[in-house]
Coordinates of C-alpha atoms and ligand atoms in Angstrom, one line a residue:
X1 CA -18.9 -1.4 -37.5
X2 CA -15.8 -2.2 -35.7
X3 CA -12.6 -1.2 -37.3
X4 CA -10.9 -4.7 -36.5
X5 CA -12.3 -7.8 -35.8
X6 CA -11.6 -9.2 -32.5
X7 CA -12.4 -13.1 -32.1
X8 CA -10.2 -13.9 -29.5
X9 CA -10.9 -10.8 -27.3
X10 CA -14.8 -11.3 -27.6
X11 CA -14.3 -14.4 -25.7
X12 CA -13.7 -12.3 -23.1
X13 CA -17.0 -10.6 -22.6
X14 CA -18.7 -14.3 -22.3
X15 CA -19.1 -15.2 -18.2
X16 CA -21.0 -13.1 -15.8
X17 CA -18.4 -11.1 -14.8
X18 CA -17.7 -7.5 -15.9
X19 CA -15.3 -7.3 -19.1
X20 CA -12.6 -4.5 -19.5
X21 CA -13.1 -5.4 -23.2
X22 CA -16.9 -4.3 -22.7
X23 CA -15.8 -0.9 -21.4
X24 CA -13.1 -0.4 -24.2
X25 CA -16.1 -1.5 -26.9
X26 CA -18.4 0.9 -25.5
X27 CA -15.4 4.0 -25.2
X28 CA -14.6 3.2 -28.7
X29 CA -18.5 3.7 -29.5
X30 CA -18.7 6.8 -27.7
X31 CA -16.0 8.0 -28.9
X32 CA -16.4 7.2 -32.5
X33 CA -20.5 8.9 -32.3
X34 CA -19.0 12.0 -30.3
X35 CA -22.6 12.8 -29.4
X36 CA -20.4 15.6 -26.5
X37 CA -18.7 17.3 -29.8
X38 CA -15.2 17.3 -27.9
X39 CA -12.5 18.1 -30.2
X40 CA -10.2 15.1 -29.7
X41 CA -6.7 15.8 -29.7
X42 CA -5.3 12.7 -30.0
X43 CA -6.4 10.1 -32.6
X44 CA -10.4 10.0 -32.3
X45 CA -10.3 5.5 -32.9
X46 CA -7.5 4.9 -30.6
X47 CA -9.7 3.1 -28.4
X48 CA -10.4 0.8 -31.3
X49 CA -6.5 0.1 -32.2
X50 CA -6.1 -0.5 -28.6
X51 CA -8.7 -3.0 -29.3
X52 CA -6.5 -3.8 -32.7
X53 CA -3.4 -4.0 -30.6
X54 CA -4.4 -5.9 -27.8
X55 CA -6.1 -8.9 -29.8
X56 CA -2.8 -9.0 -32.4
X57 CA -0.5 -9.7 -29.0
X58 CA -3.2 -12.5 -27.8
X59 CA -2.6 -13.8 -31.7
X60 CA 1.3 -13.6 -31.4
X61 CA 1.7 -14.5 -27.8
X62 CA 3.6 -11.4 -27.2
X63 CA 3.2 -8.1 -26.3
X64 CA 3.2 -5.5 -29.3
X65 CA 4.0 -2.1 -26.8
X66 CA 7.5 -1.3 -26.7
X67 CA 10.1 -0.1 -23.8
X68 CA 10.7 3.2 -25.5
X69 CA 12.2 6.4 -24.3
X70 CA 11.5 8.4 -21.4
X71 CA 8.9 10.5 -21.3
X72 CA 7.7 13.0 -18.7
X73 CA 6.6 16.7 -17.9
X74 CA 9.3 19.5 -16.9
X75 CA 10.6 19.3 -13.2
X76 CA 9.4 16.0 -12.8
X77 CA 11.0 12.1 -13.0
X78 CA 8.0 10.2 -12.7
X79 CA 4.1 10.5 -12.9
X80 CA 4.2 9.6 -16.6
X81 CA 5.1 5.8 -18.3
X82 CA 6.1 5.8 -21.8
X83 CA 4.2 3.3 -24.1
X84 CA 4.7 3.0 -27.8
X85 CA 3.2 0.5 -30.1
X86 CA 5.6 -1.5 -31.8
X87 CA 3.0 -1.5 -34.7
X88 CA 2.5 2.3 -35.6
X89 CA 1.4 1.8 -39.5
X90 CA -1.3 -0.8 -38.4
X91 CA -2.6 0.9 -35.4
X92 CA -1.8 4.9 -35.7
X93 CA -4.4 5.7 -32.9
X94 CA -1.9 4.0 -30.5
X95 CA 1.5 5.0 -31.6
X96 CA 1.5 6.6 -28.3
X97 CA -0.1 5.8 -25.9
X98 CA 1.3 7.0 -22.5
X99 CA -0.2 6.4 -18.8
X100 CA -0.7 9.4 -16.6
X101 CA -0.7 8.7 -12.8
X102 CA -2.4 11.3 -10.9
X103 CA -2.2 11.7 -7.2
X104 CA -5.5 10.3 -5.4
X105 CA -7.1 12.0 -2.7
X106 CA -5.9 10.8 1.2
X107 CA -8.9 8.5 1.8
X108 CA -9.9 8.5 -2.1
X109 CA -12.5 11.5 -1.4
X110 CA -13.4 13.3 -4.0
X111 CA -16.7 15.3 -5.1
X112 CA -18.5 14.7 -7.9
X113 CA -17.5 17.8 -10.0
X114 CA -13.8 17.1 -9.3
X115 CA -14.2 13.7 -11.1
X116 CA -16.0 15.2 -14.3
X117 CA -13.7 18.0 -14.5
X118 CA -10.7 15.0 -14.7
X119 CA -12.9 12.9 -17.5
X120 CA -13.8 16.0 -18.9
X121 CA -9.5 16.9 -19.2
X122 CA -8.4 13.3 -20.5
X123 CA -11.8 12.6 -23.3
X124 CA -10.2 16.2 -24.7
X125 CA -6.5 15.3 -24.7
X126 CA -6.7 12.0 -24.0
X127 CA -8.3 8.1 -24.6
X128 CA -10.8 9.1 -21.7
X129 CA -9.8 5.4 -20.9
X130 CA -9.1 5.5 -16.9
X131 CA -8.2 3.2 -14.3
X132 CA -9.8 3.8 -11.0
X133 CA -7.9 3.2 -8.9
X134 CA -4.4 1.3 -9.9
X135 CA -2.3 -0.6 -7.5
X136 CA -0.8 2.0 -5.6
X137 CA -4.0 3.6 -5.9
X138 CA -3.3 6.7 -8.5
X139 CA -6.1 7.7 -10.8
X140 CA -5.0 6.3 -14.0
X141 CA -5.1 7.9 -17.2
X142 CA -4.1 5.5 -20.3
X143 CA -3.3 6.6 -23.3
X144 CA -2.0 9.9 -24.7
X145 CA 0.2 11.4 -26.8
X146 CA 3.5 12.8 -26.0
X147 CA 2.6 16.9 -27.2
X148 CA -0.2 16.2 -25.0
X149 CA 1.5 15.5 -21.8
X150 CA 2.5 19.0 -20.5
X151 CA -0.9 20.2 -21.5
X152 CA -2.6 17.8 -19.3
X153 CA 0.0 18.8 -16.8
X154 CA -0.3 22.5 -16.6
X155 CA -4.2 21.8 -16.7
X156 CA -4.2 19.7 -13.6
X157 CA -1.9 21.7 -11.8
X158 CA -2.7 25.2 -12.2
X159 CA -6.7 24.5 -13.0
X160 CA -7.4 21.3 -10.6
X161 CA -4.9 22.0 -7.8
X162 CA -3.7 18.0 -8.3
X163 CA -0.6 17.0 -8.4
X164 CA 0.7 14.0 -10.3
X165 CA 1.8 10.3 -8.7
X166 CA 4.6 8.6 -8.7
X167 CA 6.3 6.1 -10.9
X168 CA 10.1 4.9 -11.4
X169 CA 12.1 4.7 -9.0
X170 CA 10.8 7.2 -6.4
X171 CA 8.2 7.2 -3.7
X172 CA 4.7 6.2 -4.9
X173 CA 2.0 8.2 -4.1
X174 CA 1.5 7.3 -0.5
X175 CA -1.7 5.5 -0.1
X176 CA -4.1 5.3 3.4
X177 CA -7.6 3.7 4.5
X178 CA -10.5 6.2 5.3
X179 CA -9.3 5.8 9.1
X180 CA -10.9 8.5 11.5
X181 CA -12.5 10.3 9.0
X182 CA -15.3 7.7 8.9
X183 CA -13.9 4.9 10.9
X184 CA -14.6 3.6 14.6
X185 CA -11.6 1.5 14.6
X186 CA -8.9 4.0 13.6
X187 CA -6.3 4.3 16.2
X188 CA -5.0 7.6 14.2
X189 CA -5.6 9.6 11.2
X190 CA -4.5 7.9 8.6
X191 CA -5.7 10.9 6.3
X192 CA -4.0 12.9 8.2
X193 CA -0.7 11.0 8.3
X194 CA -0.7 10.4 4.8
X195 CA -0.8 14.4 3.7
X196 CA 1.3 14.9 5.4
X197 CA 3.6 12.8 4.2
X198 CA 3.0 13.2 0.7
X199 CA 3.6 16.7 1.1
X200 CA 7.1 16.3 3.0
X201 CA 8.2 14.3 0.5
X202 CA 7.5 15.9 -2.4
X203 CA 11.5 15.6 -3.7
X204 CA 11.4 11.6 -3.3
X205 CA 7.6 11.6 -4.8
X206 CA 8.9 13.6 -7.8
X207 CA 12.4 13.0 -8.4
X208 CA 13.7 9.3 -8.6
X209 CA 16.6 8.9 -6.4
X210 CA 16.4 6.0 -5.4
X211 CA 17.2 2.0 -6.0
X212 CA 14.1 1.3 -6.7
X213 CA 10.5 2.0 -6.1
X214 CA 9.4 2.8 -2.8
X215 CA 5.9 2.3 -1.2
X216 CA 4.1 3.4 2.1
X217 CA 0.4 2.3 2.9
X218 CA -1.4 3.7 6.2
X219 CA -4.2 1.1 8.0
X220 CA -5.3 2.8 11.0
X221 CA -6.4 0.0 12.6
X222 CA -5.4 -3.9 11.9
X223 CA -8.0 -4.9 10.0
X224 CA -5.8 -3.4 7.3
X225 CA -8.0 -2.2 4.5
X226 CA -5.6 -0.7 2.1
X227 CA -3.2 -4.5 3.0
X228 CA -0.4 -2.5 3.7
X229 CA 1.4 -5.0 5.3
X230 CA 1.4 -7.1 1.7
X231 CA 1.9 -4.5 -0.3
X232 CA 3.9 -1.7 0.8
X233 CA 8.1 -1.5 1.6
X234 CA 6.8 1.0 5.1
X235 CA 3.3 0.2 6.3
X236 CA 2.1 2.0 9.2
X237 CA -0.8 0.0 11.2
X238 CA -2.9 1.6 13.5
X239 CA -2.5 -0.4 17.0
X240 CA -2.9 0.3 21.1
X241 CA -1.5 -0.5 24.2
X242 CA -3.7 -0.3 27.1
X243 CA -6.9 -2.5 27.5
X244 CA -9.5 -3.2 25.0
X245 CA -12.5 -1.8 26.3
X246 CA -15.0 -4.0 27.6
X247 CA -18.8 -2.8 27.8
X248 CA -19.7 -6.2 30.1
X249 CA -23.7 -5.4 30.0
X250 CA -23.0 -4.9 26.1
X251 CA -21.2 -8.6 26.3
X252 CA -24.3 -10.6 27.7
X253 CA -26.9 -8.3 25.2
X254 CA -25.0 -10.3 22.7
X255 CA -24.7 -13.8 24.7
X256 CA -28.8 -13.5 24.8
X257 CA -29.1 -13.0 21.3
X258 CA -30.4 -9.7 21.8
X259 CA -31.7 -8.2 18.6
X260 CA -30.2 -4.9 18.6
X261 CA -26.3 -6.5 18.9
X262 CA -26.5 -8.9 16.0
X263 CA -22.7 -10.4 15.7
X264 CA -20.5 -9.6 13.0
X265 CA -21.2 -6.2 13.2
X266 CA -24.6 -7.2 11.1
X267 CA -23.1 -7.7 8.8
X268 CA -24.7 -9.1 5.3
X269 CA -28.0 -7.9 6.6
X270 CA -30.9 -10.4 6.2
X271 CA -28.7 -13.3 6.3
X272 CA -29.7 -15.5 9.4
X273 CA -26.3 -15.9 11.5
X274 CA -28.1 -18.1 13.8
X275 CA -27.8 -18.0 17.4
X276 CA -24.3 -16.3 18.9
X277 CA -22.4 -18.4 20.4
X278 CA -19.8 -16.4 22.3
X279 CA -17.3 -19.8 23.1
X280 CA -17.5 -20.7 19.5
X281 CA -17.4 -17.3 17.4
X282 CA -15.2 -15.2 20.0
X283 CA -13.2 -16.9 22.2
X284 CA -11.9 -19.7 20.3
X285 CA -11.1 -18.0 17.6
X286 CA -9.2 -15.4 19.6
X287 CA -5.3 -16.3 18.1
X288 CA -4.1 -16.4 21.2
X289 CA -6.6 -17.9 23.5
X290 CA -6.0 -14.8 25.8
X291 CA -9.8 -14.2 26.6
X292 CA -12.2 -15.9 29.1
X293 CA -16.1 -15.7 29.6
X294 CA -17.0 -16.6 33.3
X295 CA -20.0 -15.5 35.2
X296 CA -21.2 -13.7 32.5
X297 CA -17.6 -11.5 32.6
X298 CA -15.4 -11.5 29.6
X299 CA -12.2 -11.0 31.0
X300 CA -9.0 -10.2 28.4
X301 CA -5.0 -10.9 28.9
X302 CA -4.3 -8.0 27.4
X303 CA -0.7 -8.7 27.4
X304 CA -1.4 -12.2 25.3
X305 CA -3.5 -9.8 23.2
X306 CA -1.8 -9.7 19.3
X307 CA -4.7 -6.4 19.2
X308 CA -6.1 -8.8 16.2
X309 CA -9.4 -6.8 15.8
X310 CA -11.1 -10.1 15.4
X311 CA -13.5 -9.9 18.8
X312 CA -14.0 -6.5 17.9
X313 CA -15.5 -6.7 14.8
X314 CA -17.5 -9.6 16.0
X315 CA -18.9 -7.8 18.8
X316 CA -18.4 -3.7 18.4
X317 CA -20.9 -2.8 20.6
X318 CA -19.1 -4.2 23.0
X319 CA -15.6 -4.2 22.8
X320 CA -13.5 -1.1 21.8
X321 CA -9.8 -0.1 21.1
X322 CA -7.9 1.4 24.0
X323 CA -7.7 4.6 24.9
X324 CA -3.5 4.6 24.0
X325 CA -3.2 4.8 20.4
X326 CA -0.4 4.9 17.8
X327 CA 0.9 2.6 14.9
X328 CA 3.2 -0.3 14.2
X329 CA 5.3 0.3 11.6
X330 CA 6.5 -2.7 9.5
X331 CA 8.7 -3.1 6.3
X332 CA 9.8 -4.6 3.5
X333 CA 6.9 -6.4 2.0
X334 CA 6.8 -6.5 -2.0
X335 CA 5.1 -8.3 -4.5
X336 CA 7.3 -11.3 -6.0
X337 CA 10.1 -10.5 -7.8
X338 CA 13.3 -12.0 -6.9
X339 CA 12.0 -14.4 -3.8
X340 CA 8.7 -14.6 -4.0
X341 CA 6.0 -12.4 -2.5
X342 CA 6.9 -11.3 1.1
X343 CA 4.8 -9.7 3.7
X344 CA 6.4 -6.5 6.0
X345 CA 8.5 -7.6 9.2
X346 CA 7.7 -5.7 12.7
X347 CA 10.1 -3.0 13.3
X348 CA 8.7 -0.5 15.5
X349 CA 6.1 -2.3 17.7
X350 CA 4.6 1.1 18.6
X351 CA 4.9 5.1 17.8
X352 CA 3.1 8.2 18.5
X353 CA 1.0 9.6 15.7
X354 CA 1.6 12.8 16.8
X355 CA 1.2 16.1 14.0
X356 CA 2.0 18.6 16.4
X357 CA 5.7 17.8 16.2
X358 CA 5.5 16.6 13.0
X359 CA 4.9 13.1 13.2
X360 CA 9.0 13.6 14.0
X361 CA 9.0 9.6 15.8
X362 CA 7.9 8.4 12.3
X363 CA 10.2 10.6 10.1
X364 CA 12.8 9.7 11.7
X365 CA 12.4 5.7 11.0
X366 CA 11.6 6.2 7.9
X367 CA 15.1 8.6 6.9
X368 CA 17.0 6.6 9.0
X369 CA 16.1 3.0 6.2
X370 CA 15.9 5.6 3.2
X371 CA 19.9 6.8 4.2
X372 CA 21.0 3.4 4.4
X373 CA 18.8 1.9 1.5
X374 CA 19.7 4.6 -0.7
X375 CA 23.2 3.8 0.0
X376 CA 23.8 0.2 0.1
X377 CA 21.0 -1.2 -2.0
X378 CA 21.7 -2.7 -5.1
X379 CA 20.2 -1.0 -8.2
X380 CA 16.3 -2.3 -8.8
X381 CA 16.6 -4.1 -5.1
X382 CA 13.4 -3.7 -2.9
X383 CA 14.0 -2.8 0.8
X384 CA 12.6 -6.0 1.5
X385 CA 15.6 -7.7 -0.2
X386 CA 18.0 -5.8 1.5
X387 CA 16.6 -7.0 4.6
X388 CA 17.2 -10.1 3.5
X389 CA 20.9 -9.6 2.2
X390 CA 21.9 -7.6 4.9
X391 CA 19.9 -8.9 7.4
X392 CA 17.3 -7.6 9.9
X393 CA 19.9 -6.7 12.5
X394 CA 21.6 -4.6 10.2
X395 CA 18.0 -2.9 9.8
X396 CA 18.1 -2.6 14.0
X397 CA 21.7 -0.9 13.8
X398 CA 21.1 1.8 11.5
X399 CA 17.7 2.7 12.4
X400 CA 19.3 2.7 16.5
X401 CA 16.2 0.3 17.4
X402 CA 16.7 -1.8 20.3
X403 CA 16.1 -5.4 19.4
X404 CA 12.4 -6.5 20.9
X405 CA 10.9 -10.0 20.9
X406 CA 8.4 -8.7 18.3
X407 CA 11.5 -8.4 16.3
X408 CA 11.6 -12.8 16.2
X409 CA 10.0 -14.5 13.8
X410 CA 10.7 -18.1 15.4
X411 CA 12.6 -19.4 17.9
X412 CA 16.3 -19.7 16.3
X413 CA 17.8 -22.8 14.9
X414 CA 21.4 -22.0 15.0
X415 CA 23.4 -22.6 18.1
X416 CA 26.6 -20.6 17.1
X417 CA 25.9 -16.5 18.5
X418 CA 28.2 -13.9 16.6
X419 CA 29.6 -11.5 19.0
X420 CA 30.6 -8.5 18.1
X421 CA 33.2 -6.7 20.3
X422 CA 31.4 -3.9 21.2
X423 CA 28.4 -5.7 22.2
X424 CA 30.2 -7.4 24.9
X425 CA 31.3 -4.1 26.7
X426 CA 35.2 -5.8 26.2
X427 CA 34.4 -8.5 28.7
X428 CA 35.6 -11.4 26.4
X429 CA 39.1 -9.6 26.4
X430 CA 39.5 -9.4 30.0
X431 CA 38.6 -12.9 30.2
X432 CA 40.8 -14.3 27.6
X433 CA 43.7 -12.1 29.8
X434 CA 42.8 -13.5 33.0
X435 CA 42.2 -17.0 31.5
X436 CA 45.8 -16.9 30.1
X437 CA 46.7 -15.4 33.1
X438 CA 45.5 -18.7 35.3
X439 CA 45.8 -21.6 32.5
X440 CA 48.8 -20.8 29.9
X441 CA 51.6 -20.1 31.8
Ligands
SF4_501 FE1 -11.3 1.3 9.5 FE2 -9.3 -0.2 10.1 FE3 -10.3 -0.4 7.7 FE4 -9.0 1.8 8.4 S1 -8.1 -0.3 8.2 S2 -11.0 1.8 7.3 S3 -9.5 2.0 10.5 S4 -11.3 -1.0 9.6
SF4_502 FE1 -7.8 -12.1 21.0 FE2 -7.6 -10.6 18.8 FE3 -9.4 -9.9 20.6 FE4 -6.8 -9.6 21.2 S1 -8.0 -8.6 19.6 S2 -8.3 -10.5 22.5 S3 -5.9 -11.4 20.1 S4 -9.4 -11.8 19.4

């Protein structure tokens, strides 16, 4: 029998949907039974006063888990959130209950073993309650006990060669889309890419130093998988800049409805698309009307092309990414907090991926924003916002990018232009000189 009755939370298993309080129900069960004989080292029902916990706050209309105290392991800032139950006599099992953010795997690959040997670590010292994966894409752990934390530590370190997340405010665990590894779209390794900057930034991952949190995503093509764009302060987009490749015979297989191109990539197999129409499902939907279909040629303005994947995808066998790859790296995007929700602004239009020197071109953008973030933003102030207080020009001085016209968002509404002196080589002096020169004598 449950330990407390939850009326309120039950609700929440009616619907077709899956139910976290399902899961939690049948943890608690499992854990209670203990058919694996694990000798729990934190409270064996804690799953069942999360249970307790949870449906009290839905009762109250409040939360019952207090902002207490930092917790964490030695050497490290972040990785581990502090949770304490503001109710410790009525639920004892949760008078701790800490989060654990472990580092995921570039691409989220991992073998089978790896993943028991983790369950196997946090049903011992743990809840054995996970979440796979969270927002910035960590494997969760939820729920421990503070003389648990540097045993779970040493364990994961020194017997499962994995390294903690990050949390606070410091670089998150950088997070990427499979990419080349199994992707025909990628225009770089995004696996790749994000190592490698996981690994140079170990100090910023580890140590909060910063204003606030801090977020890269890696899409290697712009269908954007992982939504870096939305939900990352740097995203790095896969993109190109020569010619989409056009297989023309592969075109007209799909104008005749041959069976072995079925549009949309076939996708939802079995579902009857009905004949392709190429006007229709390709060219009109093209954002920027830049493609024509005459005398059974597709022809692309690749100049007018935004490289939106969309005729791509529709046709694959036929068209392919150029042959000139890099990314586009955007920034600022958050989730709302001050302003609202804000998707990342174009900065650099286009970079070389390049690991043999380091991926140096990206580096470099990204310590450039991090010297002046770390130094002008406001405490708890997204990069985004500073962007917005400062301005994006600001953001083009100190990063020494030329201004583009990917850099506008809309055609400007303001007549008045602020000059600075520099930026008009002295001219304006010498013509205020000769003008009073002429005209004030
Ligand atoms: Fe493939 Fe692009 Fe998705 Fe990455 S973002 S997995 S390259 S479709
Ligand atoms: Fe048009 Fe997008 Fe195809 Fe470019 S990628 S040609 S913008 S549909």
């Amino acid at each position: 029998m449950a330990k407390h009755e939850t009326p309120l939370l039950d609700q929440l298993e009616s619907g077709p949907w899956p139910s976290f309080v399902s899961d939690l129900k049948q943890q608690a069960e499992v854990r209670a039974k203990n058919e694996a004989g694990v000798e729990f080292q934190i409270p064996q029902d804690a799953v069942e006063d999360l249970l307790g916990v949870l449906e009290l706050s839905f009762k109250h209309g409040r939360t019952h888990w207090k902002h207490g105290g930092i917790v964490g392991v030695f050497g490290y800032g972040g990785g581990v959130i502090g949770r304490y139950c503001d109710q410790p006599k009525l639920f004892p099992g949760v008078e701790h209950f800490h989060t654990m953010r472990v580092a995921q795997p570039c691409g989220k690959y991992y073998k089978t073993s790896y993943l028991r040997e983790l369950t196997k670590l946090w049903d011992f010292r743990g809840s054995g309650v996970t979440n796979m994966h969270g927002a910035t894409g960590d494997i969760i752990f939820l729920g421990t006990t503070t003389p648990q934390l540097e045993e779970i530590f040493y364990t994961l370190t020194h017997d499962l060669n994995q390294d903690l997340g990050g949390s606070g405010s410091n670089l998150r665990t950088p997070a990427d889309c499979l990419g080349s590894s199994r992707c025909q779209y990628a225009c770089y390794d995004s696996n790749a890419l994000c190592h490698f900057l996981t690994n140079e930034y170990q100090d910023e991952l580890h140590r909060p130093a910063f204003p606030y949190k801090f977020k890269f995503k890696m899409d290697a093509c712009p269908n954007g998988c992982v939504a870096s764009i939305a939900r990352s302060d740097m995203s790095f987009i896969g993109t190109w800049r020569d010619a989409i490749k056009v297989d023309q015979d592969a075109v007209n297989k799909y104008v005749e409805n041959d069976p072995g191109y079925p549009a949309n990539a076939g996708a939802h197999k079995g579902k009857d698309w009905g004949p392709f129409d190429i006007e229709k499902e390709v060219l009109a939907l093209c954002p920027t009307k830049c493609m024509k279909f005459e005398n059974k040629t597709l022809s692309i303005d690749n100049a007018n092309c935004t490289r939106c994947m969309h005729c791509i995808n529709t046709m694959p066998r036929a068209l392919r990414i150029g042959d000139d790859r890099g990314c586009s790296i955007l920034v600022g995007a958050k989730a709302p907090i001050l302003d609202g929700a804000q998707m990342g602004s174009l900065l650099v239009p286009f970079v070389e991926v390049n690991p043999e020197n380091d991926y140096e071109a990206i580096t470099e953008v990204i310590e450039s924003i991090w010297d002046w973030w770390m130094e002008e933003g406001k405490n708890r102030e997204r990069l985004g916002e500073l962007i917005m207080r400062q301005g994006f020009q600001k953001l083009l001085e100190v990063t020494g990018i030329d201004p583009q016209p990917q850099h506008v968002a809309y055609p400007r509404t303001n007549p008045y232009i602020f000059w600075k002196e520099d930026e008009v080589d002295g001219g304006w002096e010498r013509d205020v000189v000769e003008y009073r020169k002429h005209h004030l004598r």
